[in-house]
Structure formats: C-alpha cells, structure tokens
C-alpha cells in the first residue's frame, strides 16, 4: 500500500511580478516501509515537494494523498489531524523544528503529544543520536549539528508512519550522519516508519532503499539497488542525465531510432 502519493503536482510561487515554477507535473508513489532519498541540485524543488507532502503548502495544481487522505479536500482541522496521526517532519532549518527554551528531553517528550508519555523512548532516541549527555540542555543553546540530531529524534518521537526529513545530516560529521541514517533505517525495519529524506549526502542515499532525483521541477530518474533509471514523464519527456551531456548536450538535436524494447537517441550535427 502507498503511504504517500502525488499526482500531476505543480507548484508555482508568485513573488511580486515574477512567477517561479518550482514543480511541474510531479508523479510519485511512496510505498509503506520504503526509505526514499530525494536528490537533486539546489533549486530543483526538493524542499517544495517535501512541504507539499507535509501538508504545509497546497499545490497550485494536482493532488497529494497521505495514507489515503486527499490533502486538498481537507479543511485545516482535518488536515492537522491527518498530519498529527501520520507525519514526523524535519524542516531544512534545524532550529525551526524545536522549542528553544525547552531541553532536549522536553522537546522529544513534547513531540509525543497527547499519547502516553514514553520516557524510555525519549532517552533511547537521545542516546541513539548521541545527545544523551546533554539531554537537559536547552535546545536553543545547542550547536546547529546538535539541533539537527535533536530534530530527527523529535520527528520520530511519536512513531510516525511517515518521516519527512529535509537534509537532516547537512551539518553533521560522518559519524553523527551515520547514526542518523541508522536511526532512520531501524525505524523503518522495526516500526514500519516510511521515510522520505532530502539529501546531498551519498552516505545517506546509499543507506536508503530507493532514490528519486528531481531536476528543474520534474522527477528525472529513480534508482534502486545501485541502478539509476530515467523516468519517462507525462508528455514523454526524458531528462538526459548530466553525465551524458558531453554526448548529447542540452539544446542538441537527436534522431530517435526505435528498437524492439525502446529507442536509441543519436546526436545529429548541424
Ligand atoms: N517562497 C518562495 N517564493 C518564491 N520562490 C521560491 C520560494 N520557495 C522556493 N522558491 C523557488 O522554487 C524553486 C525550488 O525551491 P526549493 O527550495 O524547493 O529547492 P531545493 O531543491 O530544496 O533547493 P536546495 O537544495 O537549495 O534546498 C527555486 O527556484 C526557489 O528559488
Ligand atoms: Mg531545499
């Protein structure tokens, strides 16, 4: 079963007189138990897609489902309920995920919400991200990297069905980064938490079960088990990956030669 789904999602930001098309016709299905790395260059639309999945932004067009609920059809109260019941979110700016005057332990406990407080889980999560020793320090006084690790613990506090994390290891060294990936993997294996993780870090994407690469607002390719496949878009569009731009540069012309099971693109000079 799919826990998250996007169909024909378009996101256009309007600022003063300019329009920025951040996502164009994105289709994506995330199945339960998957751990997906969302990759792509800066400005590709990764954060935008994460915010749409998190219900923090409504798409300009298209639909987003979380655990079977069409987010666009919900009023704010129902949307909040679906989010609380299903999602753990780590925003790109680590400080924004935390309540600065509460301690690390209080932040995690607070995120368990109305559910039975589970002190053991609070301690366990903090230990696993390496913050056990500073569990009583206020979040606002922690370093960016500590806040980032705390944000992941907070997002997992409530055993969410879907973890949405935006570059959760960008300020971490190799060792803390690995601890965060391990925590995400164990949440998937032991608690069935599906994860979508935006990352530039190959060590993170290698640790997850699938990659989805966004370029210029479209899903360009998807990978599993080390093999990366281009995705044929709605209009038949295919993105030639950058590593082949020297053979088929953007703007060049190509002849399409059909085969029994696909086509070959051959550059035509002039
Ligand atoms: N609030 C906004 N108003 C106007 N344009 C925006 C807004 N947020 C994002 N954009 C634009 O939308 C596009 C996609 O932005 P987004 O933040 O989703 O990219 P990203 O892939 O997360 O990049 P990065 O890796 O740098 O975080 C960019 O061109 C960006 O400038
Ligand atoms: Mg981003």
PDB file of C-alpha atoms and ligand atoms in Angstrom:
ATOM      1  CA  UNK A   1       0.000   0.000   0.000  1.00  0.00           C
ATOM      2  CA  UNK A   2       1.167   3.547  -0.659  1.00  0.00           C
ATOM      3  CA  UNK A   3       1.575   5.886   2.303  1.00  0.00           C
ATOM      4  CA  UNK A   4       2.200   8.977   0.130  1.00  0.00           C
ATOM      5  CA  UNK A   5       1.212   9.760  -3.418  1.00  0.00           C
ATOM      6  CA  UNK A   6       1.451  12.806  -5.709  1.00  0.00           C
ATOM      7  CA  UNK A   7      -0.357  13.088  -8.999  1.00  0.00           C
ATOM      8  CA  UNK A   8       0.336  15.841 -11.514  1.00  0.00           C
ATOM      9  CA  UNK A   9       1.634  18.169  -8.828  1.00  0.00           C
ATOM     10  CA  UNK A  10       2.517  21.697  -9.944  1.00  0.00           C
ATOM     11  CA  UNK A  11       3.848  24.367  -7.597  1.00  0.00           C
ATOM     12  CA  UNK A  12       4.151  27.959  -8.743  1.00  0.00           C
ATOM     13  CA  UNK A  13       5.497  30.607  -6.373  1.00  0.00           C
ATOM     14  CA  UNK A  14       4.390  34.154  -7.082  1.00  0.00           C
ATOM     15  CA  UNK A  15       6.643  36.887  -5.723  1.00  0.00           C
ATOM     16  CA  UNK A  16       5.889  40.442  -6.878  1.00  0.00           C
ATOM     17  CA  UNK A  17       5.794  40.234 -10.684  1.00  0.00           C
ATOM     18  CA  UNK A  18       7.787  37.043 -11.110  1.00  0.00           C
ATOM     19  CA  UNK A  19       6.489  33.500 -11.159  1.00  0.00           C
ATOM     20  CA  UNK A  20       8.745  30.594 -10.286  1.00  0.00           C
ATOM     21  CA  UNK A  21       7.595  27.155 -11.407  1.00  0.00           C
ATOM     22  CA  UNK A  22       9.154  25.015  -8.679  1.00  0.00           C
ATOM     23  CA  UNK A  23       7.463  21.726  -9.612  1.00  0.00           C
ATOM     24  CA  UNK A  24       5.888  20.696 -12.900  1.00  0.00           C
ATOM     25  CA  UNK A  25       3.734  17.593 -13.172  1.00  0.00           C
ATOM     26  CA  UNK A  26       5.321  15.520 -10.451  1.00  0.00           C
ATOM     27  CA  UNK A  27       4.000  11.978 -10.027  1.00  0.00           C
ATOM     28  CA  UNK A  28       5.359   9.999  -7.111  1.00  0.00           C
ATOM     29  CA  UNK A  29       4.274   6.938  -5.139  1.00  0.00           C
ATOM     30  CA  UNK A  30       5.938   6.024  -1.851  1.00  0.00           C
ATOM     31  CA  UNK A  31       5.038   2.581  -0.528  1.00  0.00           C
ATOM     32  CA  UNK A  32       4.876   1.666   3.120  1.00  0.00           C
ATOM     33  CA  UNK A  33       8.226   0.626   4.563  1.00  0.00           C
ATOM     34  CA  UNK A  34      10.321   2.260   1.839  1.00  0.00           C
ATOM     35  CA  UNK A  35      13.130   4.657   2.682  1.00  0.00           C
ATOM     36  CA  UNK A  36      13.470   7.138  -0.167  1.00  0.00           C
ATOM     37  CA  UNK A  37      16.328   9.571  -0.743  1.00  0.00           C
ATOM     38  CA  UNK A  38      15.155  12.679  -2.600  1.00  0.00           C
ATOM     39  CA  UNK A  39      18.096  14.010  -4.602  1.00  0.00           C
ATOM     40  CA  UNK A  40      18.701  16.880  -6.998  1.00  0.00           C
ATOM     41  CA  UNK A  41      20.649  20.102  -7.446  1.00  0.00           C
ATOM     42  CA  UNK A  42      19.955  23.224  -5.397  1.00  0.00           C
ATOM     43  CA  UNK A  43      16.710  24.852  -6.514  1.00  0.00           C
ATOM     44  CA  UNK A  44      15.374  21.638  -8.105  1.00  0.00           C
ATOM     45  CA  UNK A  45      12.243  21.662  -5.946  1.00  0.00           C
ATOM     46  CA  UNK A  46      13.099  19.121  -3.212  1.00  0.00           C
ATOM     47  CA  UNK A  47      12.014  21.249  -0.254  1.00  0.00           C
ATOM     48  CA  UNK A  48       8.886  22.291  -2.120  1.00  0.00           C
ATOM     49  CA  UNK A  49       7.914  18.644  -2.669  1.00  0.00           C
ATOM     50  CA  UNK A  50       8.575  17.840   0.987  1.00  0.00           C
ATOM     51  CA  UNK A  51       6.388  20.746   2.142  1.00  0.00           C
ATOM     52  CA  UNK A  52       3.580  19.565  -0.147  1.00  0.00           C
ATOM     53  CA  UNK A  53       3.820  16.018   1.263  1.00  0.00           C
ATOM     54  CA  UNK A  54       3.839  17.505   4.780  1.00  0.00           C
ATOM     55  CA  UNK A  55       0.659  19.466   4.058  1.00  0.00           C
ATOM     56  CA  UNK A  56       2.466  22.729   4.835  1.00  0.00           C
ATOM     57  CA  UNK A  57       1.802  24.020   1.335  1.00  0.00           C
ATOM     58  CA  UNK A  58      -1.117  23.435  -1.022  1.00  0.00           C
ATOM     59  CA  UNK A  59      -0.130  22.696  -4.628  1.00  0.00           C
ATOM     60  CA  UNK A  60      -1.070  25.106  -7.424  1.00  0.00           C
ATOM     61  CA  UNK A  61      -2.411  22.048  -9.285  1.00  0.00           C
ATOM     62  CA  UNK A  62      -2.512  18.301  -8.813  1.00  0.00           C
ATOM     63  CA  UNK A  63      -3.226  16.158  -5.778  1.00  0.00           C
ATOM     64  CA  UNK A  64      -1.351  14.801  -2.779  1.00  0.00           C
ATOM     65  CA  UNK A  65      -2.523  11.831  -0.702  1.00  0.00           C
ATOM     66  CA  UNK A  66      -1.178  10.845   2.699  1.00  0.00           C
ATOM     67  CA  UNK A  67      -2.276   7.450   3.980  1.00  0.00           C
ATOM     68  CA  UNK A  68      -5.297   7.565   1.660  1.00  0.00           C
ATOM     69  CA  UNK A  69      -6.433  11.120   2.523  1.00  0.00           C
ATOM     70  CA  UNK A  70      -6.511  13.647  -0.310  1.00  0.00           C
ATOM     71  CA  UNK A  71      -4.927  16.628   1.469  1.00  0.00           C
ATOM     72  CA  UNK A  72      -6.552  19.145  -0.872  1.00  0.00           C
ATOM     73  CA  UNK A  73     -10.046  18.023   0.162  1.00  0.00           C
ATOM     74  CA  UNK A  74      -9.453  18.580   3.903  1.00  0.00           C
ATOM     75  CA  UNK A  75     -10.196  21.693   5.936  1.00  0.00           C
ATOM     76  CA  UNK A  76      -7.458  22.943   8.271  1.00  0.00           C
ATOM     77  CA  UNK A  77      -8.647  20.936  11.298  1.00  0.00           C
ATOM     78  CA  UNK A  78      -8.849  17.661   9.418  1.00  0.00           C
ATOM     79  CA  UNK A  79      -5.517  18.378   7.759  1.00  0.00           C
ATOM     80  CA  UNK A  80      -3.928  18.944  11.169  1.00  0.00           C
ATOM     81  CA  UNK A  81      -5.395  15.643  12.356  1.00  0.00           C
ATOM     82  CA  UNK A  82      -4.041  13.694   9.360  1.00  0.00           C
ATOM     83  CA  UNK A  83      -0.633  15.313   9.865  1.00  0.00           C
ATOM     84  CA  UNK A  84      -0.553  14.554  13.595  1.00  0.00           C
ATOM     85  CA  UNK A  85      -1.649  10.953  13.056  1.00  0.00           C
ATOM     86  CA  UNK A  86       0.840  10.167  10.304  1.00  0.00           C
ATOM     87  CA  UNK A  87       3.773  12.522   9.990  1.00  0.00           C
ATOM     88  CA  UNK A  88       7.096  13.331  11.590  1.00  0.00           C
ATOM     89  CA  UNK A  89       8.745  16.305   9.888  1.00  0.00           C
ATOM     90  CA  UNK A  90      12.296  17.669   9.951  1.00  0.00           C
ATOM     91  CA  UNK A  91      12.489  21.071   8.255  1.00  0.00           C
ATOM     92  CA  UNK A  92      15.636  22.211   6.435  1.00  0.00           C
ATOM     93  CA  UNK A  93      16.420  24.869   9.060  1.00  0.00           C
ATOM     94  CA  UNK A  94      17.105  22.736  12.176  1.00  0.00           C
ATOM     95  CA  UNK A  95      16.181  25.420  14.719  1.00  0.00           C
ATOM     96  CA  UNK A  96      12.653  25.671  13.316  1.00  0.00           C
ATOM     97  CA  UNK A  97      11.870  22.121  14.434  1.00  0.00           C
ATOM     98  CA  UNK A  98      12.499  22.824  18.114  1.00  0.00           C
ATOM     99  CA  UNK A  99      11.178  24.812  21.038  1.00  0.00           C
ATOM    100  CA  UNK A 100      14.327  26.728  22.057  1.00  0.00           C
ATOM    101  CA  UNK A 101      13.654  27.188  25.786  1.00  0.00           C
ATOM    102  CA  UNK A 102      12.782  23.505  26.352  1.00  0.00           C
ATOM    103  CA  UNK A 103      15.541  20.982  26.994  1.00  0.00           C
ATOM    104  CA  UNK A 104      16.397  18.252  24.508  1.00  0.00           C
ATOM    105  CA  UNK A 105      14.454  15.693  26.564  1.00  0.00           C
ATOM    106  CA  UNK A 106      11.459  18.035  26.916  1.00  0.00           C
ATOM    107  CA  UNK A 107      11.413  18.652  23.164  1.00  0.00           C
ATOM    108  CA  UNK A 108      11.219  14.918  22.455  1.00  0.00           C
ATOM    109  CA  UNK A 109       8.640  14.320  25.213  1.00  0.00           C
ATOM    110  CA  UNK A 110       6.528  17.243  23.957  1.00  0.00           C
ATOM    111  CA  UNK A 111       6.515  15.735  20.468  1.00  0.00           C
ATOM    112  CA  UNK A 112       4.930  12.577  21.870  1.00  0.00           C
ATOM    113  CA  UNK A 113       1.849  14.792  22.172  1.00  0.00           C
ATOM    114  CA  UNK A 114      -1.237  13.539  23.936  1.00  0.00           C
ATOM    115  CA  UNK A 115      -0.133   9.941  23.607  1.00  0.00           C
ATOM    116  CA  UNK A 116       1.097   8.126  26.675  1.00  0.00           C
ATOM    117  CA  UNK A 117       4.465   9.665  27.510  1.00  0.00           C
ATOM    118  CA  UNK A 118       7.160   7.104  26.992  1.00  0.00           C
ATOM    119  CA  UNK A 119      10.224   8.188  28.980  1.00  0.00           C
ATOM    120  CA  UNK A 120      12.250   5.211  27.885  1.00  0.00           C
ATOM    121  CA  UNK A 121      11.745   6.121  24.254  1.00  0.00           C
ATOM    122  CA  UNK A 122      12.837   9.718  24.953  1.00  0.00           C
ATOM    123  CA  UNK A 123      16.110   8.514  26.492  1.00  0.00           C
ATOM    124  CA  UNK A 124      16.614   5.881  23.828  1.00  0.00           C
ATOM    125  CA  UNK A 125      16.155   8.319  20.926  1.00  0.00           C
ATOM    126  CA  UNK A 126      18.507  10.868  22.520  1.00  0.00           C
ATOM    127  CA  UNK A 127      21.156   8.192  23.124  1.00  0.00           C
ATOM    128  CA  UNK A 128      20.912   6.968  19.562  1.00  0.00           C
ATOM    129  CA  UNK A 129      21.574  10.427  18.107  1.00  0.00           C
ATOM    130  CA  UNK A 130      24.421  10.934  20.616  1.00  0.00           C
ATOM    131  CA  UNK A 131      22.703  13.583  22.768  1.00  0.00           C
ATOM    132  CA  UNK A 132      22.233  11.516  25.939  1.00  0.00           C
ATOM    133  CA  UNK A 133      24.809  13.570  27.829  1.00  0.00           C
ATOM    134  CA  UNK A 134      23.178  16.907  27.072  1.00  0.00           C
ATOM    135  CA  UNK A 135      19.551  15.825  27.386  1.00  0.00           C
ATOM    136  CA  UNK A 136      18.921  18.593  29.942  1.00  0.00           C
ATOM    137  CA  UNK A 137      20.400  21.463  27.896  1.00  0.00           C
ATOM    138  CA  UNK A 138      18.025  23.939  26.287  1.00  0.00           C
ATOM    139  CA  UNK A 139      17.626  23.292  22.552  1.00  0.00           C
ATOM    140  CA  UNK A 140      18.192  26.975  21.780  1.00  0.00           C
ATOM    141  CA  UNK A 141      21.749  26.812  23.107  1.00  0.00           C
ATOM    142  CA  UNK A 142      22.774  23.784  21.081  1.00  0.00           C
ATOM    143  CA  UNK A 143      25.003  23.882  18.001  1.00  0.00           C
ATOM    144  CA  UNK A 144      23.445  23.554  14.553  1.00  0.00           C
ATOM    145  CA  UNK A 145      24.546  19.914  14.331  1.00  0.00           C
ATOM    146  CA  UNK A 146      23.132  19.073  17.761  1.00  0.00           C
ATOM    147  CA  UNK A 147      19.857  20.754  16.862  1.00  0.00           C
ATOM    148  CA  UNK A 148      19.753  18.747  13.658  1.00  0.00           C
ATOM    149  CA  UNK A 149      20.180  15.447  15.531  1.00  0.00           C
ATOM    150  CA  UNK A 150      17.600  16.528  18.092  1.00  0.00           C
ATOM    151  CA  UNK A 151      15.166  17.408  15.294  1.00  0.00           C
ATOM    152  CA  UNK A 152      15.336  13.820  13.991  1.00  0.00           C
ATOM    153  CA  UNK A 153      14.697  12.436  17.492  1.00  0.00           C
ATOM    154  CA  UNK A 154      11.731  14.825  17.845  1.00  0.00           C
ATOM    155  CA  UNK A 155      10.312  13.794  14.466  1.00  0.00           C
ATOM    156  CA  UNK A 156      10.456  10.098  15.437  1.00  0.00           C
ATOM    157  CA  UNK A 157       9.143  10.637  18.983  1.00  0.00           C
ATOM    158  CA  UNK A 158       5.578   9.777  18.072  1.00  0.00           C
ATOM    159  CA  UNK A 159       6.340   6.700  15.933  1.00  0.00           C
ATOM    160  CA  UNK A 160       5.118   8.405  12.757  1.00  0.00           C
ATOM    161  CA  UNK A 161       4.033   6.312   9.795  1.00  0.00           C
ATOM    162  CA  UNK A 162       5.911   8.687   7.502  1.00  0.00           C
ATOM    163  CA  UNK A 163       9.085  10.612   8.306  1.00  0.00           C
ATOM    164  CA  UNK A 164       9.744  13.608   6.038  1.00  0.00           C
ATOM    165  CA  UNK A 165      13.243  14.981   6.579  1.00  0.00           C
ATOM    166  CA  UNK A 166      14.892  17.841   4.674  1.00  0.00           C
ATOM    167  CA  UNK A 167      18.697  17.478   4.648  1.00  0.00           C
ATOM    168  CA  UNK A 168      18.827  16.117   8.216  1.00  0.00           C
ATOM    169  CA  UNK A 169      22.594  15.494   8.087  1.00  0.00           C
ATOM    170  CA  UNK A 170      23.804  18.639   6.278  1.00  0.00           C
ATOM    171  CA  UNK A 171      25.656  19.940   9.372  1.00  0.00           C
ATOM    172  CA  UNK A 172      26.865  16.595  10.722  1.00  0.00           C
ATOM    173  CA  UNK A 173      30.231  14.888  10.566  1.00  0.00           C
ATOM    174  CA  UNK A 174      30.479  11.366   9.129  1.00  0.00           C
ATOM    175  CA  UNK A 175      29.908   9.571  12.408  1.00  0.00           C
ATOM    176  CA  UNK A 176      26.819  11.524  13.544  1.00  0.00           C
ATOM    177  CA  UNK A 177      25.472  11.360   9.999  1.00  0.00           C
ATOM    178  CA  UNK A 178      25.737   7.577  10.046  1.00  0.00           C
ATOM    179  CA  UNK A 179      23.970   7.440  13.424  1.00  0.00           C
ATOM    180  CA  UNK A 180      21.054   9.421  11.961  1.00  0.00           C
ATOM    181  CA  UNK A 181      20.831   7.148   8.891  1.00  0.00           C
ATOM    182  CA  UNK A 182      20.963   4.098  11.160  1.00  0.00           C
ATOM    183  CA  UNK A 183      18.132   5.509  13.269  1.00  0.00           C
ATOM    184  CA  UNK A 184      16.000   6.096  10.171  1.00  0.00           C
ATOM    185  CA  UNK A 185      16.717   2.584   8.890  1.00  0.00           C
ATOM    186  CA  UNK A 186      15.875   0.983  12.212  1.00  0.00           C
ATOM    187  CA  UNK A 187      12.644   2.973  12.475  1.00  0.00           C
ATOM    188  CA  UNK A 188      11.740   1.568   9.048  1.00  0.00           C
ATOM    189  CA  UNK A 189      12.651  -2.014   9.915  1.00  0.00           C
ATOM    190  CA  UNK A 190      11.387  -2.196  13.486  1.00  0.00           C
ATOM    191  CA  UNK A 191       8.460   0.226  13.492  1.00  0.00           C
ATOM    192  CA  UNK A 192       7.440   0.313   9.832  1.00  0.00           C
ATOM    193  CA  UNK A 193       8.186   4.037   9.544  1.00  0.00           C
ATOM    194  CA  UNK A 194       8.414   5.008   5.887  1.00  0.00           C
ATOM    195  CA  UNK A 195      10.922   7.789   5.196  1.00  0.00           C
ATOM    196  CA  UNK A 196      11.444  10.427   2.524  1.00  0.00           C
ATOM    197  CA  UNK A 197      14.794  12.127   3.111  1.00  0.00           C
ATOM    198  CA  UNK A 198      16.100  15.055   1.081  1.00  0.00           C
ATOM    199  CA  UNK A 199      19.863  14.783   0.944  1.00  0.00           C
ATOM    200  CA  UNK A 200      23.025  15.727  -0.917  1.00  0.00           C
ATOM    201  CA  UNK A 201      24.966  13.168   1.073  1.00  0.00           C
ATOM    202  CA  UNK A 202      25.845   9.982  -0.775  1.00  0.00           C
ATOM    203  CA  UNK A 203      26.390   8.155   2.509  1.00  0.00           C
ATOM    204  CA  UNK A 204      22.732   8.875   3.336  1.00  0.00           C
ATOM    205  CA  UNK A 205      21.277   7.884  -0.032  1.00  0.00           C
ATOM    206  CA  UNK A 206      23.382   4.694  -0.105  1.00  0.00           C
ATOM    207  CA  UNK A 207      21.828   3.699   3.214  1.00  0.00           C
ATOM    208  CA  UNK A 208      18.235   4.037   1.961  1.00  0.00           C
ATOM    209  CA  UNK A 209      16.224   1.689  -0.242  1.00  0.00           C
ATOM    210  CA  UNK A 210      15.440   3.940  -3.205  1.00  0.00           C
ATOM    211  CA  UNK A 211      16.481   7.241  -4.780  1.00  0.00           C
ATOM    212  CA  UNK A 212      14.302   9.774  -6.599  1.00  0.00           C
ATOM    213  CA  UNK A 213      16.144  12.570  -8.397  1.00  0.00           C
ATOM    214  CA  UNK A 214      14.402  15.858  -9.163  1.00  0.00           C
ATOM    215  CA  UNK A 215      15.796  18.245 -11.744  1.00  0.00           C
ATOM    216  CA  UNK A 216      14.192  21.510 -12.742  1.00  0.00           C
ATOM    217  CA  UNK A 217      10.919  20.624 -11.017  1.00  0.00           C
ATOM    218  CA  UNK A 218      10.482  17.169 -12.560  1.00  0.00           C
ATOM    219  CA  UNK A 219      11.239  13.638 -11.447  1.00  0.00           C
ATOM    220  CA  UNK A 220      14.169  12.868 -13.738  1.00  0.00           C
ATOM    221  CA  UNK A 221      15.303   9.469 -12.528  1.00  0.00           C
ATOM    222  CA  UNK A 222      14.737   6.788  -9.935  1.00  0.00           C
ATOM    223  CA  UNK A 223      17.188   4.294  -8.529  1.00  0.00           C
ATOM    224  CA  UNK A 224      17.067   1.037  -6.635  1.00  0.00           C
ATOM    225  CA  UNK A 225      19.922  -1.241  -5.651  1.00  0.00           C
ATOM    226  CA  UNK A 226      22.532   0.920  -7.347  1.00  0.00           C
ATOM    227  CA  UNK A 227      20.816   1.120 -10.736  1.00  0.00           C
ATOM    228  CA  UNK A 228      19.504   4.542 -11.780  1.00  0.00           C
ATOM    229  CA  UNK A 229      16.700   4.648 -14.374  1.00  0.00           C
ATOM    230  CA  UNK A 230      15.374   7.728 -16.174  1.00  0.00           C
ATOM    231  CA  UNK A 231      11.650   8.337 -15.770  1.00  0.00           C
ATOM    232  CA  UNK A 232       9.565   8.988 -18.903  1.00  0.00           C
ATOM    233  CA  UNK A 233       7.335  11.947 -17.977  1.00  0.00           C
ATOM    234  CA  UNK A 234       3.728  12.683 -18.861  1.00  0.00           C
ATOM    235  CA  UNK A 235       4.453  14.241 -22.266  1.00  0.00           C
ATOM    236  CA  UNK A 236       7.065  11.612 -22.985  1.00  0.00           C
ATOM    237  CA  UNK A 237       9.821  13.897 -21.752  1.00  0.00           C
ATOM    238  CA  UNK A 238      13.081  12.285 -20.668  1.00  0.00           C
ATOM    239  CA  UNK A 239      15.977  14.079 -18.942  1.00  0.00           C
ATOM    240  CA  UNK A 240      19.391  13.116 -20.249  1.00  0.00           C
ATOM    241  CA  UNK A 241      21.490  12.798 -17.064  1.00  0.00           C
ATOM    242  CA  UNK A 242      24.370  15.307 -16.695  1.00  0.00           C
ATOM    243  CA  UNK A 243      26.980  12.551 -17.030  1.00  0.00           C
ATOM    244  CA  UNK A 244      25.872  12.119 -20.672  1.00  0.00           C
ATOM    245  CA  UNK A 245      25.664  15.833 -21.538  1.00  0.00           C
ATOM    246  CA  UNK A 246      29.017  15.602 -23.332  1.00  0.00           C
ATOM    247  CA  UNK A 247      27.421  13.077 -25.733  1.00  0.00           C
ATOM    248  CA  UNK A 248      24.027  14.762 -26.023  1.00  0.00           C
ATOM    249  CA  UNK A 249      24.284  18.364 -24.763  1.00  0.00           C
ATOM    250  CA  UNK A 250      21.156  20.333 -23.840  1.00  0.00           C
ATOM    251  CA  UNK A 251      19.898  22.067 -27.000  1.00  0.00           C
ATOM    252  CA  UNK A 252      21.327  19.465 -29.383  1.00  0.00           C
ATOM    253  CA  UNK A 253      19.230  17.563 -31.918  1.00  0.00           C
ATOM    254  CA  UNK A 254      18.900  13.801 -31.887  1.00  0.00           C
ATOM    255  CA  UNK A 255      17.455  11.178 -34.171  1.00  0.00           C
ATOM    256  CA  UNK A 256      15.244   8.582 -32.485  1.00  0.00           C
ATOM    257  CA  UNK A 257      15.894   5.024 -33.588  1.00  0.00           C
ATOM    258  CA  UNK A 258      13.309   2.502 -32.433  1.00  0.00           C
ATOM    259  CA  UNK A 259      14.326  -0.898 -31.128  1.00  0.00           C
ATOM    260  CA  UNK A 260      12.114  -3.799 -30.067  1.00  0.00           C
ATOM    261  CA  UNK A 261      12.202  -2.703 -26.406  1.00  0.00           C
ATOM    262  CA  UNK A 262      12.946   1.025 -26.516  1.00  0.00           C
ATOM    263  CA  UNK A 263      14.690   3.717 -28.504  1.00  0.00           C
ATOM    264  CA  UNK A 264      18.195   4.999 -29.087  1.00  0.00           C
ATOM    265  CA  UNK A 265      18.947   8.737 -29.281  1.00  0.00           C
ATOM    266  CA  UNK A 266      21.721   9.624 -31.729  1.00  0.00           C
ATOM    267  CA  UNK A 267      23.073  13.154 -31.941  1.00  0.00           C
ATOM    268  CA  UNK A 268      22.733  14.804 -35.346  1.00  0.00           C
ATOM    269  CA  UNK A 269      25.324  17.518 -36.044  1.00  0.00           C
ATOM    270  CA  UNK A 270      24.361  20.895 -37.513  1.00  0.00           C
TER     271      UNK A 270
HETATM  272  N1  LIG B   1       8.644  31.044  -1.043  1.00  0.00           N
HETATM  273  C1  LIG B   1       9.173  31.093  -2.259  1.00  0.00           C
HETATM  274  N2  LIG B   1       8.909  32.138  -3.102  1.00  0.00           N
HETATM  275  C2  LIG B   1       9.414  32.189  -4.342  1.00  0.00           C
HETATM  276  N3  LIG B   1      10.203  31.242  -4.880  1.00  0.00           N
HETATM  277  C3  LIG B   1      10.516  30.182  -4.105  1.00  0.00           C
HETATM  278  C4  LIG B   1      10.024  30.050  -2.766  1.00  0.00           C
HETATM  279  N4  LIG B   1      10.486  28.888  -2.245  1.00  0.00           N
HETATM  280  C5  LIG B   1      11.235  28.324  -3.211  1.00  0.00           C
HETATM  281  N5  LIG B   1      11.254  29.095  -4.337  1.00  0.00           N
HETATM  282  C6  LIG B   1      11.924  28.762  -5.606  1.00  0.00           C
HETATM  283  O1  LIG B   1      11.444  27.491  -6.049  1.00  0.00           O
HETATM  284  C7  LIG B   1      12.496  26.697  -6.581  1.00  0.00           C
HETATM  285  C8  LIG B   1      12.621  25.396  -5.808  1.00  0.00           C
HETATM  286  O2  LIG B   1      12.999  25.692  -4.476  1.00  0.00           O
HETATM  287  P1  LIG B   1      13.240  24.575  -3.369  1.00  0.00           P
HETATM  288  O3  LIG B   1      13.522  25.279  -2.092  1.00  0.00           O
HETATM  289  O4  LIG B   1      12.100  23.616  -3.379  1.00  0.00           O
HETATM  290  O5  LIG B   1      14.565  23.851  -3.933  1.00  0.00           O
HETATM  291  P2  LIG B   1      15.518  22.762  -3.262  1.00  0.00           P
HETATM  292  O6  LIG B   1      15.653  21.648  -4.241  1.00  0.00           O
HETATM  293  O7  LIG B   1      15.021  22.412  -1.897  1.00  0.00           O
HETATM  294  O8  LIG B   1      16.922  23.537  -3.159  1.00  0.00           O
HETATM  295  P3  LIG B   1      18.087  23.452  -2.022  1.00  0.00           P
HETATM  296  O9  LIG B   1      18.859  22.184  -2.326  1.00  0.00           O
HETATM  297  O10 LIG B   1      18.910  24.681  -2.265  1.00  0.00           O
HETATM  298  O11 LIG B   1      17.442  23.425  -0.669  1.00  0.00           O
HETATM  299  C9  LIG B   1      13.743  27.569  -6.537  1.00  0.00           C
HETATM  300  O12 LIG B   1      13.886  28.198  -7.784  1.00  0.00           O
HETATM  301  C10 LIG B   1      13.427  28.584  -5.451  1.00  0.00           C
HETATM  302  O13 LIG B   1      14.103  29.791  -5.674  1.00  0.00           O
HETATM  303 MG1  LIG B   2      15.788  22.638  -0.012  1.00  0.00          MG
END
